[in-house]
Amino acid sequence: MVSKTQKIIFLYPPKTASNSLRVSLNDNGFIEDTQNDTYLTPKLHLKLDEIMVAYDIESLDGYKVIQVTRNPYDRMISGYYHQIRIFNRPDFESSASISGYTFDQFLLHLNSTKNSENFIDDFYCDSSHHINYVIENKKSWGGIRFYYTQSSWKNVDCDFYHFKLEDLSKDIKPLSDLINLPLSPLYQINPNPIKVNYETHKTPQNKLIIQNLFSEDFDTFGYEK
């Protein structure tokens, strides 16, 4: 979300309660700008350099760039269940075998393909997968940005502020004070329809893999391994 009037930019990696925060902001005085008509990639979950292009921002001088992050363990588990829901959508024309993977299998596969030169092809295991189609047709990222580090969103030098979702869920006042808006408490907009006990997925092996995949996020944002 961008407000040129209020000189505020919010960075929204997926699975960080971005929809909940958007509702709170728009309901409480945030003046949101729209993207230019020539921006052709998906409109959501843009990194900072992409935001500057999409909103015709030449300089970040005077802007407050704000990012809310989520514990990498919980974000990865949430991403897995969301990805499976995407696979089950009727408009997702993929026969990728990972659609039937358990979380443990999914995580092992992600770990083995994450650094591949052709990550999308190797991860989705299917040359006919739908990811490139949905990207090219401006629909969504198809889930592919679930697996980017949250630290990769702030990729331009700027006046940067960071909040943990876990903290804002308890007290949103620090963010309200920063942007001078009376934000309402966050509530879950898009809950997982399947009740999941996240702790059962946090086995020692899974935690080590997630630490390896998102080591930058643990270190940059101060999450405990």
Short mmCIF file of C-alpha atoms in Angstrom, two decimals:
data_model
loop_
_atom_site.label_atom_id
_atom_site.label_comp_id
_atom_site.label_asym_id
_atom_site.label_seq_id
_atom_site.Cartn_x
_atom_site.Cartn_y
_atom_site.Cartn_z
CA MET A 1 0.00 0.00 0.00
CA VAL A 2 1.20 3.47 -0.88
CA SER A 3 0.10 6.93 0.18
CA LYS A 4 1.92 9.66 -1.68
CA THR A 5 -0.05 12.24 0.29
CA GLN A 6 1.00 10.86 3.67
CA LYS A 7 4.43 9.70 2.40
CA ILE A 8 3.96 6.13 3.63
CA ILE A 9 4.74 2.82 1.93
CA PHE A 10 3.80 -0.56 3.35
CA LEU A 11 5.72 -3.64 2.20
CA TYR A 12 3.51 -6.72 2.08
CA PRO A 13 5.20 -10.11 1.76
CA PRO A 14 2.50 -12.79 1.55
CA LYS A 15 1.36 -14.56 4.71
CA THR A 16 2.00 -11.55 6.97
CA ALA A 17 -1.62 -10.47 7.63
CA SER A 18 -1.49 -7.95 4.80
CA ASN A 19 -5.24 -8.07 4.15
CA SER A 20 -6.01 -7.50 7.83
CA LEU A 21 -3.67 -4.53 7.96
CA ARG A 22 -5.09 -3.09 4.74
CA VAL A 23 -8.61 -3.10 6.21
CA SER A 24 -7.44 -1.42 9.41
CA LEU A 25 -5.56 1.25 7.46
CA ASN A 26 -8.34 2.00 4.98
CA ASP A 27 -10.94 2.18 7.76
CA ASN A 28 -8.92 4.70 9.72
CA GLY A 29 -7.75 7.43 7.40
CA PHE A 30 -5.04 5.96 5.17
CA ILE A 31 -5.13 7.70 1.78
CA GLU A 32 -4.26 4.91 -0.64
CA ASP A 33 -2.95 5.62 -4.13
CA THR A 34 -3.58 3.42 -7.17
CA GLN A 35 -0.92 1.94 -9.40
CA ASN A 36 -0.23 3.30 -12.85
CA ASP A 37 -2.01 1.65 -15.77
CA THR A 38 1.18 0.48 -17.45
CA TYR A 39 2.38 -1.79 -14.65
CA LEU A 40 1.92 -5.29 -16.04
CA THR A 41 2.94 -7.78 -13.35
CA PRO A 42 0.68 -8.90 -10.46
CA LYS A 43 -0.45 -6.01 -8.33
CA LEU A 44 0.01 -7.53 -4.87
CA HIS A 45 3.03 -8.37 -2.70
CA LEU A 46 5.37 -6.08 -4.62
CA LYS A 47 8.93 -5.49 -3.46
CA LEU A 48 10.10 -1.94 -2.86
CA ASP A 49 11.77 -1.43 -6.24
CA GLU A 50 8.63 -2.76 -7.95
CA ILE A 51 6.45 -0.42 -5.89
CA MET A 52 8.50 2.56 -7.04
CA VAL A 53 7.86 1.61 -10.67
CA ALA A 54 4.18 0.74 -10.16
CA TYR A 55 3.45 4.04 -8.39
CA ASP A 56 5.80 6.32 -10.34
CA ILE A 57 7.94 7.13 -7.29
CA GLU A 58 11.32 8.48 -8.35
CA SER A 59 12.74 9.11 -4.87
CA LEU A 60 12.03 7.75 -1.40
CA ASP A 61 13.11 10.97 0.29
CA GLY A 62 10.56 11.85 2.95
CA TYR A 63 8.82 8.46 2.81
CA LYS A 64 8.38 6.12 5.75
CA VAL A 65 8.72 2.55 4.50
CA ILE A 66 7.06 0.10 6.88
CA GLN A 67 7.09 -3.67 6.91
CA VAL A 68 5.25 -6.15 9.10
CA THR A 69 6.95 -9.54 9.37
CA ARG A 70 5.83 -12.91 10.66
CA ASN A 71 7.70 -15.65 12.50
CA PRO A 72 9.29 -17.72 9.68
CA TYR A 73 8.07 -21.01 11.15
CA ASP A 74 4.43 -19.91 11.17
CA ARG A 75 4.73 -18.16 7.81
CA MET A 76 6.06 -21.33 6.15
CA ILE A 77 3.30 -23.51 7.62
CA SER A 78 0.64 -21.00 6.57
CA GLY A 79 2.19 -20.81 3.10
CA TYR A 80 2.01 -24.58 2.69
CA TYR A 81 -1.71 -24.74 3.45
CA HIS A 82 -2.43 -21.75 1.23
CA GLN A 83 -0.45 -23.30 -1.63
CA ILE A 84 -2.48 -26.51 -1.35
CA ARG A 85 -5.68 -24.45 -1.51
CA ILE A 86 -4.38 -22.79 -4.69
CA PHE A 87 -3.70 -26.19 -6.23
CA ASN A 88 -7.31 -27.14 -5.53
CA ARG A 89 -8.77 -24.10 -7.29
CA PRO A 90 -10.57 -24.91 -10.57
CA ASP A 91 -8.61 -22.20 -12.43
CA PHE A 92 -5.24 -23.69 -11.44
CA GLU A 93 -4.46 -26.02 -14.34
CA SER A 94 -1.57 -27.98 -12.87
CA SER A 95 -1.00 -31.64 -12.21
CA ALA A 96 1.97 -30.94 -9.97
CA SER A 97 2.65 -33.93 -7.75
CA ILE A 98 3.42 -31.75 -4.74
CA SER A 99 -0.28 -30.97 -4.43
CA GLY A 100 -0.55 -34.22 -2.48
CA TYR A 101 2.53 -33.75 -0.32
CA THR A 102 2.36 -33.67 3.45
CA PHE A 103 3.98 -30.65 5.07
CA ASP A 104 7.12 -32.65 5.83
CA GLN A 105 7.39 -33.84 2.21
CA PHE A 106 6.64 -30.37 0.88
CA LEU A 107 9.32 -28.80 3.05
CA LEU A 108 11.98 -31.34 2.02
CA HIS A 109 11.13 -30.73 -1.63
CA LEU A 110 11.28 -26.96 -1.21
CA ASN A 111 14.66 -27.25 0.48
CA SER A 112 16.05 -29.36 -2.36
CA THR A 113 14.87 -27.01 -5.13
CA LYS A 114 15.03 -23.52 -3.58
CA ASN A 115 18.46 -22.64 -5.00
CA SER A 116 17.79 -24.10 -8.43
CA GLU A 117 18.36 -21.86 -11.46
CA ASN A 118 14.89 -22.89 -12.63
CA PHE A 119 13.17 -22.83 -9.25
CA ILE A 120 9.61 -22.54 -10.54
CA ASP A 121 9.97 -25.48 -12.93
CA ASP A 122 11.85 -27.65 -10.46
CA PHE A 123 9.69 -26.82 -7.46
CA TYR A 124 6.33 -27.34 -9.18
CA CYS A 125 7.54 -30.53 -10.92
CA ASP A 126 5.36 -29.93 -13.94
CA SER A 127 6.22 -28.22 -17.21
CA SER A 128 2.53 -27.43 -17.71
CA HIS A 129 2.14 -25.72 -14.34
CA HIS A 130 0.01 -22.61 -14.06
CA ILE A 131 2.41 -20.26 -12.28
CA ASN A 132 3.80 -18.42 -15.30
CA TYR A 133 0.30 -18.13 -16.73
CA VAL A 134 -1.15 -16.39 -13.70
CA ILE A 135 1.86 -14.08 -13.45
CA GLU A 136 1.75 -13.10 -17.11
CA ASN A 137 -1.98 -12.49 -16.97
CA LYS A 138 -1.74 -10.25 -13.89
CA LYS A 139 -3.80 -12.53 -11.69
CA SER A 140 -1.49 -13.46 -8.83
CA TRP A 141 1.91 -14.90 -8.00
CA GLY A 142 0.35 -18.35 -7.72
CA GLY A 143 2.00 -18.82 -4.35
CA ILE A 144 5.58 -18.52 -5.57
CA ARG A 145 6.33 -15.53 -3.31
CA PHE A 146 5.50 -17.55 -0.21
CA TYR A 147 9.04 -18.88 -0.47
CA TYR A 148 10.96 -15.60 -0.76
CA THR A 149 12.63 -14.25 2.36
CA GLN A 150 10.76 -11.37 3.96
CA SER A 151 14.02 -9.43 4.12
CA SER A 152 14.13 -9.35 0.30
CA TRP A 153 11.18 -6.91 0.13
CA LYS A 154 13.20 -3.94 1.36
CA ASN A 155 15.66 -3.84 -1.56
CA VAL A 156 16.20 -0.06 -1.82
CA ASP A 157 17.81 2.20 0.81
CA CYS A 158 15.12 4.11 2.68
CA ASP A 159 13.79 5.35 6.01
CA PHE A 160 12.70 1.89 7.22
CA TYR A 161 10.51 0.73 10.11
CA HIS A 162 9.81 -2.86 11.07
CA PHE A 163 7.08 -4.42 13.22
CA LYS A 164 6.51 -8.06 14.10
CA LEU A 165 2.99 -9.32 13.46
CA GLU A 166 3.12 -11.14 16.78
CA ASP A 167 3.62 -7.81 18.56
CA LEU A 168 1.05 -5.83 16.56
CA SER A 169 -1.57 -8.50 17.17
CA LYS A 170 -1.26 -7.69 20.86
CA ASP A 171 -0.83 -3.92 20.59
CA ILE A 172 -1.16 -1.91 17.39
CA LYS A 173 -0.53 1.43 19.11
CA PRO A 174 3.19 1.69 18.19
CA LEU A 175 2.27 1.54 14.50
CA SER A 176 -0.63 3.95 15.02
CA ASP A 177 1.71 6.42 16.68
CA LEU A 178 4.27 6.15 13.88
CA ILE A 179 1.81 6.99 11.11
CA ASN A 180 -0.49 9.16 13.24
CA LEU A 181 -3.65 7.18 12.50
CA PRO A 182 -5.99 5.58 15.07
CA LEU A 183 -5.73 2.02 13.77
CA SER A 184 -8.18 -0.63 14.92
CA PRO A 185 -6.87 -3.96 16.24
CA LEU A 186 -5.93 -6.56 13.63
CA TYR A 187 -8.28 -9.47 13.04
CA GLN A 188 -7.91 -12.39 10.67
CA ILE A 189 -9.45 -11.69 7.26
CA ASN A 190 -8.54 -14.90 5.39
CA PRO A 191 -8.34 -17.69 7.96
CA ASN A 192 -7.30 -21.19 6.94
CA PRO A 193 -10.57 -23.15 6.61
CA ILE A 194 -8.73 -26.15 8.04
CA LYS A 195 -7.93 -25.98 11.74
CA VAL A 196 -4.20 -26.60 12.07
CA ASN A 197 -2.07 -27.13 15.13
CA TYR A 198 1.08 -25.37 13.99
CA GLU A 199 3.17 -26.82 16.80
CA THR A 200 2.82 -30.36 15.45
CA HIS A 201 4.64 -29.24 12.29
CA LYS A 202 7.56 -27.73 14.20
CA THR A 203 9.59 -30.90 14.49
CA PRO A 204 13.35 -30.56 15.02
CA GLN A 205 14.02 -31.52 11.39
CA ASN A 206 11.42 -29.12 10.00
CA LYS A 207 12.69 -26.27 12.13
CA LEU A 208 16.25 -26.82 10.87
CA ILE A 209 15.05 -26.74 7.26
CA ILE A 210 13.06 -23.54 7.81
CA GLN A 211 16.05 -21.97 9.55
CA ASN A 212 18.14 -22.82 6.49
CA LEU A 213 15.58 -21.51 4.01
CA PHE A 214 14.90 -18.26 5.86
CA SER A 215 18.11 -17.66 7.80
CA GLU A 216 18.14 -14.00 6.67
CA ASP A 217 14.72 -13.42 8.23
CA PHE A 218 15.70 -14.94 11.56
CA ASP A 219 18.83 -12.79 11.67
CA THR A 220 17.48 -9.56 10.18
CA PHE A 221 14.26 -9.39 12.16
CA GLY A 222 15.39 -11.01 15.40
CA TYR A 223 13.31 -14.17 15.44
CA GLU A 224 14.42 -16.93 17.79
CA LYS A 225 15.62 -20.12 16.12
#
